[in-house]
Coordinates of C-alpha atoms and ligand atoms in Angstrom, one line a residue:
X1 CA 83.1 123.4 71.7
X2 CA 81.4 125.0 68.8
X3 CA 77.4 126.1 70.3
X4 CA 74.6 123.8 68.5
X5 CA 71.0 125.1 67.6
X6 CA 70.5 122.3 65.4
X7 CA 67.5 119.7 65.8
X8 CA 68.4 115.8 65.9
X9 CA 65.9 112.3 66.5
X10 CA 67.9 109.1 67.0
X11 CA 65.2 106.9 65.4
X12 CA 63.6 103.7 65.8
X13 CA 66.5 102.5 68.8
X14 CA 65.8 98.8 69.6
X15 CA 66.8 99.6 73.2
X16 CA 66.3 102.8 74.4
X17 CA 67.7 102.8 78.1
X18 CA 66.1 106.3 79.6
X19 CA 67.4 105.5 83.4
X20 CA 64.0 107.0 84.2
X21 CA 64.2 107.8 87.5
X22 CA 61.6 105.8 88.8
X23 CA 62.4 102.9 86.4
X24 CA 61.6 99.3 87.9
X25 CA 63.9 97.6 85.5
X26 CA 66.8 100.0 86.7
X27 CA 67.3 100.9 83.0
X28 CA 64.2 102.3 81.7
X29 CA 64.1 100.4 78.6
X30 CA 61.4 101.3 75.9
X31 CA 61.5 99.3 72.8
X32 CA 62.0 100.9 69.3
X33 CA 62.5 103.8 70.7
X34 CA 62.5 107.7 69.3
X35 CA 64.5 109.9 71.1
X36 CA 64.6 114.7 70.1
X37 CA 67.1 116.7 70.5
X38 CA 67.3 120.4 70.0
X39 CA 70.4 122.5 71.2
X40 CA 72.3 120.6 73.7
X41 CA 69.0 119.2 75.2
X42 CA 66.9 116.3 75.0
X43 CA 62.8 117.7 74.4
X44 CA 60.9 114.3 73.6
X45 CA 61.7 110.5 74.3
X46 CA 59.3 108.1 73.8
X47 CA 57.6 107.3 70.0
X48 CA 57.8 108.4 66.9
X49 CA 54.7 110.2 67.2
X50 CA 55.5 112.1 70.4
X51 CA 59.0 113.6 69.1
X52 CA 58.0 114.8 65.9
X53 CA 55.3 116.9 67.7
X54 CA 57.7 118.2 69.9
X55 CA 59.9 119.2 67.6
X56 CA 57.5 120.9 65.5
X57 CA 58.9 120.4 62.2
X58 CA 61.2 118.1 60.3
X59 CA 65.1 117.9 62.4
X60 CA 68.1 118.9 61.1
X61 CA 69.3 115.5 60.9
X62 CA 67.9 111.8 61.7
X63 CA 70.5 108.9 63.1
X64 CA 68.9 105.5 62.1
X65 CA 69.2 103.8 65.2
X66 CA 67.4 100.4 64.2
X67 CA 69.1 97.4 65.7
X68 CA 71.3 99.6 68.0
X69 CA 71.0 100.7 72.1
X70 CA 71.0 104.2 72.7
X71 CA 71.9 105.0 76.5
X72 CA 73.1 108.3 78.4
X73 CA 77.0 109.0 77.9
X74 CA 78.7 107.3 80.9
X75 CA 79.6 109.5 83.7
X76 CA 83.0 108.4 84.8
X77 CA 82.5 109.2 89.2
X78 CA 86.2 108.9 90.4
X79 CA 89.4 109.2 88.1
X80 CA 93.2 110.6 88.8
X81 CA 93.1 110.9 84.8
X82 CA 96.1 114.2 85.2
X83 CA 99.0 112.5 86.3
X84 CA 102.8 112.1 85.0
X85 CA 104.6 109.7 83.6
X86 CA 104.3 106.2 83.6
X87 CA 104.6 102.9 86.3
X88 CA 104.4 100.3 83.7
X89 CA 108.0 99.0 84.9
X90 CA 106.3 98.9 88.4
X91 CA 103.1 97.2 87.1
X92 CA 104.6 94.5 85.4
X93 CA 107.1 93.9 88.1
X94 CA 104.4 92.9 90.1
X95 CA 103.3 90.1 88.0
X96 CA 105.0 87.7 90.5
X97 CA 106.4 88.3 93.7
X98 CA 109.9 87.8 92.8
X99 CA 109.5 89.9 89.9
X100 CA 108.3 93.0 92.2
X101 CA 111.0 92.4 95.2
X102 CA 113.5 92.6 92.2
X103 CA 111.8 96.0 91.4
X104 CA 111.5 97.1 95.0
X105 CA 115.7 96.5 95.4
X106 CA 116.3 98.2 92.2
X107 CA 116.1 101.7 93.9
X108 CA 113.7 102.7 91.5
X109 CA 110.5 105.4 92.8
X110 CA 107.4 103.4 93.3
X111 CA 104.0 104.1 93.7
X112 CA 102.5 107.3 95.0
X113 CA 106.1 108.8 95.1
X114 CA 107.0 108.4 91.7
X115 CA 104.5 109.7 90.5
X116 CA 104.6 112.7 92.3
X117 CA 108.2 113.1 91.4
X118 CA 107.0 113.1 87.3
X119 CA 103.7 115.4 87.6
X120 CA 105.7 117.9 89.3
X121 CA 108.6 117.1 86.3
X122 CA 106.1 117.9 83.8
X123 CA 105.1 121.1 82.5
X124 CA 101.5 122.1 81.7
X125 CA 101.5 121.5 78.2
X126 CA 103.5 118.3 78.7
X127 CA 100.6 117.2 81.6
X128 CA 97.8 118.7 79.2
X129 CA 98.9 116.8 76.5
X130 CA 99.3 113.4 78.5
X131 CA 95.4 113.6 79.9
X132 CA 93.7 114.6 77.1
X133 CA 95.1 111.3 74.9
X134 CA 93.3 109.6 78.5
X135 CA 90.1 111.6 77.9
X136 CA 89.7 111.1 74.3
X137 CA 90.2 107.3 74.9
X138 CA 87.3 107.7 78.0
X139 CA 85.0 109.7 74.9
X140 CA 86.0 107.5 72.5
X141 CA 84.9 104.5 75.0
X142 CA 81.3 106.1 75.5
X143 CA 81.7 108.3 79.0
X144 CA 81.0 112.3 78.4
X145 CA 81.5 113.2 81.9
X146 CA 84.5 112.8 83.9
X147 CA 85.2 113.5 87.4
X148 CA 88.8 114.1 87.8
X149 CA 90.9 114.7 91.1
X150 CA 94.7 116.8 91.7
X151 CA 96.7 115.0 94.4
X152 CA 99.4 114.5 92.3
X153 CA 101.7 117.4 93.2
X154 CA 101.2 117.9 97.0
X155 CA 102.7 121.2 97.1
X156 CA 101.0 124.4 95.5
X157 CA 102.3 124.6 92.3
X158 CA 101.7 121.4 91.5
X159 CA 98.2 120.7 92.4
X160 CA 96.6 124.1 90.9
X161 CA 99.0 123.1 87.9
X162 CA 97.1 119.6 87.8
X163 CA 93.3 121.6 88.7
X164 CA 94.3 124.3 85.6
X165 CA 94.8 121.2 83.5
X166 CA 91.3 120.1 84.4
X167 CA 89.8 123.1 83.5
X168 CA 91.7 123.8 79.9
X169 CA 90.4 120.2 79.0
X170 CA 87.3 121.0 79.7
X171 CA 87.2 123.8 77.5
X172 CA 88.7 122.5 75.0
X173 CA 87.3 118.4 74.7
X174 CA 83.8 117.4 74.3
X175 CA 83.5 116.2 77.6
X176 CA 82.3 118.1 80.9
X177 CA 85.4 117.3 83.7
X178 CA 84.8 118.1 87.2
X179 CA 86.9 119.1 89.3
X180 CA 88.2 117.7 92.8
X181 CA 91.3 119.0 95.0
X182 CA 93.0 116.1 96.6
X183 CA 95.8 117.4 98.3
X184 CA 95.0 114.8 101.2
X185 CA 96.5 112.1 99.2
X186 CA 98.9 111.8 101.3
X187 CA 102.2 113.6 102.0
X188 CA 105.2 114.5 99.9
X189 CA 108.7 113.0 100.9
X190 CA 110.2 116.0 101.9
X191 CA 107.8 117.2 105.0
X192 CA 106.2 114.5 108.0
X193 CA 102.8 114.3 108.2
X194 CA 102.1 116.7 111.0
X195 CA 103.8 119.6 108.9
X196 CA 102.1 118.7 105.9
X197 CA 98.6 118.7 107.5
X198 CA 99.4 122.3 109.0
X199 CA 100.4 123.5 105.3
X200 CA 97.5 122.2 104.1
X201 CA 95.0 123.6 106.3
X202 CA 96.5 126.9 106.7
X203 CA 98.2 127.5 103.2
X204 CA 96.9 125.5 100.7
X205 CA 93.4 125.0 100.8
X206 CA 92.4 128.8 101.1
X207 CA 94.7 129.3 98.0
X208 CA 92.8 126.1 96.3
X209 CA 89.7 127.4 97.3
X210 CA 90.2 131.2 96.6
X211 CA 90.8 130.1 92.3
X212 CA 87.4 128.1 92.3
X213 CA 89.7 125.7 90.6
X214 CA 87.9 122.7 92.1
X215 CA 84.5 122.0 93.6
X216 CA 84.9 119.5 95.7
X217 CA 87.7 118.4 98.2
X218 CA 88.8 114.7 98.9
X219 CA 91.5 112.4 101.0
X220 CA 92.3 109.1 101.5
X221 CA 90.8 108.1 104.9
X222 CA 92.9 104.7 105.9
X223 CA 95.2 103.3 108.3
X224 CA 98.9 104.6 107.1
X225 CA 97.1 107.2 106.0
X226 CA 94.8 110.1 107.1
X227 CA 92.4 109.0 110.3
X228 CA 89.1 110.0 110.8
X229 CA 90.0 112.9 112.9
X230 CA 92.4 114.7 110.5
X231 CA 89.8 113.7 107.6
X232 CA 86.9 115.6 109.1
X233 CA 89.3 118.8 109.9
X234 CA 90.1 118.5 106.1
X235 CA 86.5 118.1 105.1
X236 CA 85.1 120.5 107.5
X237 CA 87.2 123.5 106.2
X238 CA 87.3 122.8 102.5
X239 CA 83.5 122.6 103.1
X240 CA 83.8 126.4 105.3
X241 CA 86.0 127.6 102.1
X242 CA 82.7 126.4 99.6
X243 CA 84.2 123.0 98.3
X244 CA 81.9 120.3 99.3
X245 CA 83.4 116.7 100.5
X246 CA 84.0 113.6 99.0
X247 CA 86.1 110.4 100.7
X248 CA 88.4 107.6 99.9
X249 CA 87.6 105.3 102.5
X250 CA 87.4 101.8 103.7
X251 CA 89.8 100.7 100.8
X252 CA 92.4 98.5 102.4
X253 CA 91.4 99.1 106.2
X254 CA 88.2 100.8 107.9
X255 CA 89.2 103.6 110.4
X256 CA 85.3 105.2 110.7
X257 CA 85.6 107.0 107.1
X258 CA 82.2 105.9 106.0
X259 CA 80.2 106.9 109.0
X260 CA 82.2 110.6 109.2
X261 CA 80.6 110.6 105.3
X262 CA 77.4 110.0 107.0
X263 CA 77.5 112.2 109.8
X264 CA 78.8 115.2 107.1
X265 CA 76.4 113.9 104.4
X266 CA 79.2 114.2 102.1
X267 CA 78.7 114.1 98.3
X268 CA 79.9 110.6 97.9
X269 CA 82.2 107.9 99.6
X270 CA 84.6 105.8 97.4
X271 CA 86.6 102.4 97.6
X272 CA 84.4 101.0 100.1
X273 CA 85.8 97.9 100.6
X274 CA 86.5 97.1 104.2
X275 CA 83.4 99.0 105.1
X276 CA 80.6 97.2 107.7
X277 CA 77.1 96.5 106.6
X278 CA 76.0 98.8 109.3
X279 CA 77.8 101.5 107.6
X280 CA 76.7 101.0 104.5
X281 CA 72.9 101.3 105.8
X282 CA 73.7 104.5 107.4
X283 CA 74.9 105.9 104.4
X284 CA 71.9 104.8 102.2
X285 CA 70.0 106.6 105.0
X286 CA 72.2 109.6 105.1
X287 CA 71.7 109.8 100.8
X288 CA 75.5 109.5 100.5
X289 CA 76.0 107.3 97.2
X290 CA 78.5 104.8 97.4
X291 CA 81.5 105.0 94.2
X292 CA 82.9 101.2 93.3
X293 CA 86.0 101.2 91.6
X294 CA 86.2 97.3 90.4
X295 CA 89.5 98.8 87.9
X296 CA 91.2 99.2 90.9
X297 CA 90.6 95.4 92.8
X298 CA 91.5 94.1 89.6
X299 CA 94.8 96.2 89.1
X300 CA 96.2 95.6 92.7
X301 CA 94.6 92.3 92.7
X302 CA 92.8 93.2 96.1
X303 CA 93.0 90.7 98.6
X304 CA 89.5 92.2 100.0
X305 CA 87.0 93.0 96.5
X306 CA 84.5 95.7 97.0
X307 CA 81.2 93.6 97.9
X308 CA 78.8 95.4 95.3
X309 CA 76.2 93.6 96.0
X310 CA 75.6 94.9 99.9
X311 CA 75.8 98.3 99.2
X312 CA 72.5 97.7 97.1
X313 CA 71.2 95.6 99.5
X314 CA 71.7 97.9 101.7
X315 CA 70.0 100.6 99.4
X316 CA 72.4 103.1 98.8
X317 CA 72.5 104.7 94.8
X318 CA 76.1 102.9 93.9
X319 CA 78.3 104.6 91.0
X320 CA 80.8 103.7 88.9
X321 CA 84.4 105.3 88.4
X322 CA 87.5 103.9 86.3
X323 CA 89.7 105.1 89.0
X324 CA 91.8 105.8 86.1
X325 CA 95.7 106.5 87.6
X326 CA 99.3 105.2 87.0
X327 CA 98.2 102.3 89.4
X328 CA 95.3 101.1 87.4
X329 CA 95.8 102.3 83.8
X330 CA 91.5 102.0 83.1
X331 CA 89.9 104.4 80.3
X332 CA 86.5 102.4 79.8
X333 CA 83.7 102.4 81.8
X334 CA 82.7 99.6 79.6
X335 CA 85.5 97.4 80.9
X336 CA 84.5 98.6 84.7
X337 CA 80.8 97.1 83.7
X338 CA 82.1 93.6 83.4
X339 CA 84.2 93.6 86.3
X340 CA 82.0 95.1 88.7
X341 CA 78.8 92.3 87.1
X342 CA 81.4 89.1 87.0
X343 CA 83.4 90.1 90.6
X344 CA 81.0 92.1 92.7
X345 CA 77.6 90.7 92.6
X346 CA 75.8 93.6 90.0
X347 CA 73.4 92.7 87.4
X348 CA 73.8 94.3 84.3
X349 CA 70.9 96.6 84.7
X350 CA 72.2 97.9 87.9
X351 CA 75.9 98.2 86.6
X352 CA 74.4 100.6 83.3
X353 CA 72.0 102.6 85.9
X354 CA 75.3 102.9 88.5
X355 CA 77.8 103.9 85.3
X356 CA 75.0 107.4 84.2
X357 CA 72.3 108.3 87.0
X358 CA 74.1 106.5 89.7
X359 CA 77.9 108.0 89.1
X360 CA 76.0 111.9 88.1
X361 CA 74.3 111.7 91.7
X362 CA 78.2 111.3 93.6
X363 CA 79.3 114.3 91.3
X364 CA 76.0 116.0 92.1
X365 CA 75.1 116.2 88.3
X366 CA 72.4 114.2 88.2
X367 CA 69.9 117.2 87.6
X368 CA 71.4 117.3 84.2
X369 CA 72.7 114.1 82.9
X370 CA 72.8 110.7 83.6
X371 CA 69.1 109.6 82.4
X372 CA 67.3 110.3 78.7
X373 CA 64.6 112.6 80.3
X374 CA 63.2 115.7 78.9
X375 CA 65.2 118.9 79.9
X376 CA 68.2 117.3 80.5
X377 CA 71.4 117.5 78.3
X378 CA 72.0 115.3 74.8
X379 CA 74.8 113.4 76.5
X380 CA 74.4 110.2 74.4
X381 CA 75.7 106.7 73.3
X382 CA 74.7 104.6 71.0
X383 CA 75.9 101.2 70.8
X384 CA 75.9 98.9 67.5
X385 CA 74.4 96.1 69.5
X386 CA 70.6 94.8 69.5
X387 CA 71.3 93.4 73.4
X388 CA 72.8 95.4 75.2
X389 CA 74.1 93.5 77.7
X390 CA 77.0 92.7 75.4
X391 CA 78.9 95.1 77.2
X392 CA 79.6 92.7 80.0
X393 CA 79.6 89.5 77.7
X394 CA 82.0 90.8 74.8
X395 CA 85.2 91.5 76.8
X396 CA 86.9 94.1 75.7
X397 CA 85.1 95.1 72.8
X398 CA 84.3 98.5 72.2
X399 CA 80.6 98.7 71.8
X400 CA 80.3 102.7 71.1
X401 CA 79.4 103.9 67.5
X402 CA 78.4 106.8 67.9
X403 CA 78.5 109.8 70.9
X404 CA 76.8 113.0 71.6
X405 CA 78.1 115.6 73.8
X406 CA 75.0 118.1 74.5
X407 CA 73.6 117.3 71.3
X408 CA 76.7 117.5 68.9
X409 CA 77.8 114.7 67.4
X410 CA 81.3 113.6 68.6
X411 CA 82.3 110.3 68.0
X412 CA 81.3 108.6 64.4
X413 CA 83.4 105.1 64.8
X414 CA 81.2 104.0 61.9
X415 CA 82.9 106.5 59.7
X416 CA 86.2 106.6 61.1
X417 CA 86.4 102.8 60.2
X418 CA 85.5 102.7 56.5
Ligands
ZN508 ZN1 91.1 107.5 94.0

């Protein structure tokens, strides 16, 4: 990205949602709102008044935000955005049940397997090229953070292939992608699990670790998959090797995942949704925020949705991912809003606060983004909406206008459609 020196105010916003940290209302709202920029960082919010004095002098440029909401750029907590190939044979297949038993006898790679057969197919220009089209739809679609997971390879090659992908994207978009090794997605066909987790342990994570490729490391805690034992011997020495741990648990089974996250403090705990309610309080006590992926129910049609609503009862910080990957094909963090509001018990206020502050806490990037506060980066929407809770009422209607990524603007939909 091109550096920026320049001086912006986003004036007159009808709904300014800070996500003040302290905000009753979850959202921070100030009314007719006045936001400064200078650089890549936010130096006044509030009134007119206060941001031309901090500025000093007349900006570079003024945004008329009258009539619109201007919010923090979504933070997108939990994607497999850098994958091969397509499933959409498999997807629609599974429309009815005889449709997917006719796909299941068909011979054809399914699920986790194929997909591992075409990221390792692809080359890195031919992977690069497939996740940034992703990307650019998730900018395009208001989020300018994205966290963003390997696990697609399960062999060496493959997974620093996917983690180099990660970090050429992130030079090269508008939009900041952390980086997560997940080489405990499962195993690959060709070894058992035993000799997999021995690879893993002794070969590939000190090689991950030794590029500083990826900053944190994951698995998928579940039964059929990794238990709670192997997940905290996984955790435990990507943590020794400086990668901090994040968990897929609880999603179709719970094994003890969530309290393990507890006990380790982890950075975050996804899926969630077999988890118990005395779990989830341990966790809120533990300061491990919770990540809800309502793309994901929808996509597999879950027979067990995520229930939202106890995790803020229970007082955990919730976030919001996309989940984006060949199994649930999601982009928007708008469309992740409605679901999560209509099908798992969130009000609108805490659906925006969970999709910024709440999903830059679980990538532990909260002290720079997620709210409109002084200080912290120009990561900005702004939506061509007086009410903002449109986003969950006009289904799949892109509300974005315009987007800043520390303080550039890069997204102008007004312009791009006249
Ligand atoms: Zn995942």
């Amino acid at each position: 990205m091109q550096s920026n020196h320049g001086t912006t105010v986003i004036a007159n916003a009808r709904n300014l949602l800070t996500m003040a940290e302290n905000a009753q209302d979850h959202i921070g709202l100030v009314t007719n709102g006045f936001l400064g920029i200078r650089g890549e960082k936010i130096v006044a919010v509030g009134t007119e008044k206060a941001v031309y004095e901090a500025l000093g002098g007349p900006p570079e440029q003024v945004i008329d935000a009258s009539g619109m909401t201007v919010l923090p750029g979504f933070v997108d907590a939990h994607t497999h955005v850098v994958f091969g190939g397509t499933r959409v044979a498999e997807y629609a297949a599974s429309m009815t049940p005889e449709g997917y038993e006719r796909f299941k006898s068909s011979g054809a790679l399914k699920g986790l397997e194929a997909t591992i057969r075409m990221t390792r197919e692809a080359d890195r220009e031919n992977l690069k090229a497939q996740a940034k089209k992703r990307i650019l739809d998730m900018l395009e679609h208001g989020t300018t953070t994205v966290e963003s997971k390997s696990g697609y390879g399960l062999d060496i090659a493959t997974e620093l292939k996917q983690l180099m992908v990660n970090r050429e994207l992130d030079e090269e978009l508008p939009v900041d992608i952390v980086s997560t090794f997940l080489g405990a997605h499962g195993w690959p066909p060709e070894m058992t699990k035993e000799d997999y987790l021995h690879h893993l342990l002794e070969e590939m994570m000190p090689r991950i670790a030794a590029t500083g490729l990826a900053e944190f490391c994951d698995i998928w805690c579940d039964e059929g998959h990794f238990s709670r034992e192997e997940s905290e011997l996984v955790l435990s020495k990507g943590r020794a090797l400086g990668m901090e741990p994040k968990i897929h648990t609880g999603a179709y089974s719970y094994i003890g995942g969530g309290d393990l996250a507890a006990e380790m403090k982890m950075v975050s705990t996804e899926h969630l949704n077999y988890t118990p309610p005395k779990t989830l309080k341990k966790l809120a006590e533990a300061g491990v925020p919770g990540v809800l992926l309502p793309g994901t129910d929808f996509s597999v049609r879950h027979p067990m949705p995520v229930k939202g609503r106890d995790l803020i009862d229970a007082g955990m910080t919730v976030a919001l991912g996309t989940n984006c990957c060949p199994g649930a094909w999601i982009t928007s963090m708008q469309l992740v809003m409605t679901l999560i509001c209509r099908n798992h018990g969130l009000t609108v206020e805490e659906a925006l606060r969970a999709a910024t502050l709440g999903s830059a806490r679980a990538i532990r990037r909260d002290s720079d983004r997620g709210s409109l506060e002084v200080g912290k980066l120009a990561d900005i929407q702004i939506w061509d909406t007086p009410h903002y809770e449109d986003v969950i009422y006009h289904l799949g209607e892109n509300q974005v206008t315009m987007v800043f990524k520390r303080g550039l603007m890069v997204i102008d939909r007004k312009k791009t459609q006249e």
